[in-house]
Tab-separated table of C-alpha atoms in Angstrom:
chain	number	residue	atom	x	y	z
J	1	MET	CA	-50.395	-19.533	77.168
J	2	GLY	CA	-48.621	-22.569	75.309
J	3	GLU	CA	-45.018	-22.607	73.927
J	4	VAL	CA	-44.848	-23.212	70.461
J	5	ARG	CA	-42.419	-24.185	67.734
J	6	VAL	CA	-41.349	-22.907	64.663
J	7	VAL	CA	-42.386	-25.901	61.613
J	8	GLY	CA	-41.218	-23.865	59.043
J	9	ILE	CA	-42.448	-21.729	56.098
J	10	ARG	CA	-45.083	-23.205	53.863
J	11	VAL	CA	-45.922	-21.357	50.281
J	12	GLU	CA	-49.632	-21.020	49.794
J	13	GLN	CA	-50.680	-21.453	46.507
J	14	PRO	CA	-51.843	-20.107	43.963
J	15	GLN	CA	-51.298	-16.949	45.308
J	16	ASN	CA	-47.625	-17.997	46.505
J	17	GLN	CA	-48.322	-16.266	50.417
J	18	PRO	CA	-45.712	-17.405	52.568
J	19	VAL	CA	-47.023	-18.811	56.166
J	20	LEU	CA	-45.245	-19.367	59.069
J	21	LEU	CA	-46.234	-22.644	60.885
J	22	LEU	CA	-46.285	-22.725	64.753
J	23	ARG	CA	-47.064	-26.180	66.471
J	24	GLU	CA	-47.855	-26.128	70.343
J	25	VAL	CA	-45.014	-27.955	72.446
J	26	GLU	CA	-47.796	-29.718	74.169
J	27	GLY	CA	-50.812	-29.986	72.130
J	28	ASP	CA	-51.589	-31.101	68.864
J	29	ARG	CA	-52.902	-27.910	67.218
J	30	TYR	CA	-51.139	-25.917	64.522
J	31	LEU	CA	-51.144	-22.031	64.335
J	32	PRO	CA	-50.955	-20.804	60.575
J	33	ILE	CA	-49.740	-17.037	60.254
J	34	TRP	CA	-49.587	-15.039	56.742
J	35	ILE	CA	-46.593	-13.700	56.804
J	36	GLY	CA	-44.530	-11.064	54.063
J	37	GLN	CA	-41.884	-12.499	51.520
J	38	ALA	CA	-39.175	-10.755	53.336
J	39	GLU	CA	-39.500	-12.404	56.728
J	40	ALA	CA	-40.474	-15.985	54.973
J	41	THR	CA	-36.990	-15.908	53.860
J	42	SER	CA	-35.351	-14.942	57.262
J	43	ILE	CA	-36.958	-17.594	58.628
J	44	ALA	CA	-36.258	-19.939	56.254
J	45	LEU	CA	-32.401	-19.143	55.908
J	46	GLU	CA	-31.951	-19.168	59.895
J	47	GLN	CA	-34.108	-22.824	60.106
J	48	GLN	CA	-31.649	-23.882	57.098
J	49	GLY	CA	-28.592	-22.918	58.846
J	50	VAL	CA	-27.717	-20.649	55.572
J	51	VAL	CA	-25.123	-17.521	57.305
J	52	PRO	CA	-25.929	-14.887	54.672
J	53	ALA	CA	-22.374	-12.571	53.864
J	54	ARG	CA	-23.868	-9.210	54.894
J	55	PRO	CA	-26.110	-9.259	58.622
J	56	LEU	CA	-30.090	-9.521	57.105
J	57	THR	CA	-32.298	-6.765	59.284
J	58	HIS	CA	-33.340	-9.429	62.110
J	59	ASP	CA	-29.805	-10.633	62.441
J	60	LEU	CA	-28.991	-6.891	62.765
J	61	PHE	CA	-31.406	-6.192	65.453
J	62	ARG	CA	-29.951	-9.079	67.175
J	63	ASP	CA	-26.294	-8.032	67.380
J	64	VAL	CA	-27.644	-3.908	67.965
J	65	LEU	CA	-29.430	-5.867	70.889
J	66	ALA	CA	-26.060	-7.937	71.952
J	67	ALA	CA	-24.394	-4.715	71.660
J	68	LEU	CA	-26.265	-2.791	74.236
J	69	GLY	CA	-26.724	-5.328	76.545
J	70	HIS	CA	-30.322	-6.180	76.258
J	71	THR	CA	-31.386	-9.713	75.995
J	72	LEU	CA	-34.692	-10.754	74.588
J	73	LYS	CA	-36.585	-13.351	77.648
J	74	GLU	CA	-39.496	-14.275	74.974
J	75	VAL	CA	-41.945	-13.806	72.224
J	76	ARG	CA	-45.569	-13.865	72.575
J	77	ILE	CA	-48.296	-13.801	70.336
J	78	VAL	CA	-50.572	-12.263	72.267
J	79	ASP	CA	-53.894	-11.242	70.000
J	80	LEU	CA	-56.054	-11.977	66.790
J	81	GLN	CA	-57.839	-8.692	65.535
J	82	GLU	CA	-59.934	-9.286	62.330
J	83	GLY	CA	-57.098	-11.516	60.950
J	84	THR	CA	-54.193	-9.706	61.799
J	85	PHE	CA	-52.076	-11.491	64.596
J	86	TYR	CA	-50.090	-9.613	67.140
J	87	ALA	CA	-47.194	-9.788	69.221
J	88	GLU	CA	-45.031	-9.221	71.939
J	89	MET	CA	-41.084	-9.303	72.416
J	90	LEU	CA	-40.114	-9.337	76.145
J	91	PHE	CA	-36.749	-7.812	77.237
J	92	ASP	CA	-35.134	-7.804	80.708
J	93	GLY	CA	-35.814	-5.562	82.866
J	94	ASP	CA	-39.755	-6.089	81.897
J	95	ILE	CA	-39.680	-3.942	79.202
J	96	ARG	CA	-42.473	-5.340	76.350
J	97	VAL	CA	-42.696	-3.691	72.527
J	98	SER	CA	-45.305	-4.529	70.526
J	99	ALA	CA	-44.407	-6.694	67.089
J	100	ARG	CA	-45.325	-8.577	64.131
J	101	PRO	CA	-45.406	-12.121	64.514
J	102	SER	CA	-42.807	-12.616	61.323
J	103	ASP	CA	-40.266	-10.282	63.032
J	104	SER	CA	-40.733	-11.414	66.671
J	105	VAL	CA	-40.426	-15.174	65.307
J	106	ALA	CA	-37.282	-14.516	63.048
J	107	ILE	CA	-35.367	-12.829	65.674
J	108	ALA	CA	-36.581	-15.301	68.476
J	109	ILE	CA	-35.339	-18.621	66.232
J	110	ARG	CA	-31.784	-16.062	65.899
J	111	ILE	CA	-31.510	-15.729	69.677
J	112	GLY	CA	-32.905	-19.090	70.653
J	113	VAL	CA	-35.601	-17.732	73.095
J	114	PRO	CA	-39.014	-19.397	73.912
J	115	ILE	CA	-42.218	-18.618	71.530
J	116	TYR	CA	-45.504	-18.574	73.283
J	117	ALA	CA	-49.164	-18.094	71.749
J	118	GLU	CA	-52.079	-17.138	73.784
J	119	GLU	CA	-54.827	-19.905	74.334
J	120	SER	CA	-57.391	-17.456	73.134
J	121	VAL	CA	-55.424	-16.817	69.522
J	122	LEU	CA	-54.851	-20.739	69.755
J	123	GLU	CA	-58.536	-21.345	70.309
J	124	GLU	CA	-59.370	-19.359	67.753
J	125	ALA	CA	-56.733	-19.872	65.112
J	126	GLY	CA	-55.800	-22.922	65.686
J	127	LEU	CA	-56.159	-26.541	63.636
J	128	VAL	CA	-55.852	-29.987	64.505
J	129	ILE	CA	-53.732	-32.215	62.275
J	130	PRO	CA	-53.349	-35.284	62.975
J	131	ASP	CA	-49.615	-36.980	63.530
J	132	GLU	CA	-50.211	-39.988	60.719
J	133	ARG	CA	-50.998	-37.121	58.368
J	134	GLU	CA	-47.978	-34.952	59.144
J	135	ASP	CA	-45.937	-38.743	58.893
J	136	GLU	CA	-47.635	-39.048	55.568
J	137	VAL	CA	-46.529	-35.891	54.241
J	138	GLU	CA	-43.053	-35.904	55.861
J	139	LYS	CA	-42.813	-39.251	54.086
J	140	PHE	CA	-43.191	-38.299	51.663
J	141	LYS	CA	-41.281	-35.222	51.370
J	142	GLU	CA	-38.526	-37.453	51.996
J	143	PHE	CA	-39.219	-39.449	49.357
J	144	LEU	CA	-39.369	-36.166	46.580
J	145	ASP	CA	-36.325	-35.226	47.438
J	146	SER	CA	-34.252	-38.693	47.055
J	147	VAL	CA	-36.111	-39.613	43.929
J	148	SER	CA	-34.549	-38.312	40.566
J	149	PRO	CA	-36.487	-38.786	36.881
J	150	ASP	CA	-34.118	-41.326	36.024
J	151	ASP	CA	-35.917	-43.662	38.322
J	152	PHE	CA	-38.983	-42.922	36.177
J	153	LYS	CA	-37.553	-44.425	33.139
J	154	SER	CA	-38.501	-47.591	31.918
J	155	THR	CA	-36.129	-50.525	31.941
J	156	GLU	CA	-38.009	-52.349	29.327
J	157	GLY	CA	-36.492	-51.959	25.410
């Protein structure tokens, strides 16, 4: 079982389908998991540090867990069957609850617990993307964030 971190949410075109992108902490594989729009929004908002006026469902779960005095220890992506990913949430007292990876990750990032993926899942669905390409993509995104339409206006009259 290897630890993974949340890279972020990407949107697959033209279906406009959100993809949760995880990456091995000690490795080169990425794990793309197609998720629902609500979960994608929840993960993205948390990553961006946006605090909603009222708690979202994953915030509520975190708050209820704390109010009941229980602790989430870790999240594990444990299986992949016929294109469907399965996760487990491990709580204090060795309590395990089966859950969707999208919900599990949305809660894990709010609480700050590690996320793991079974080696068999990484072997089956993991993708290797060379770091150079990731660096180029990030540089291009930074360029797009800093450029404006005025930068492309001709200076010649």
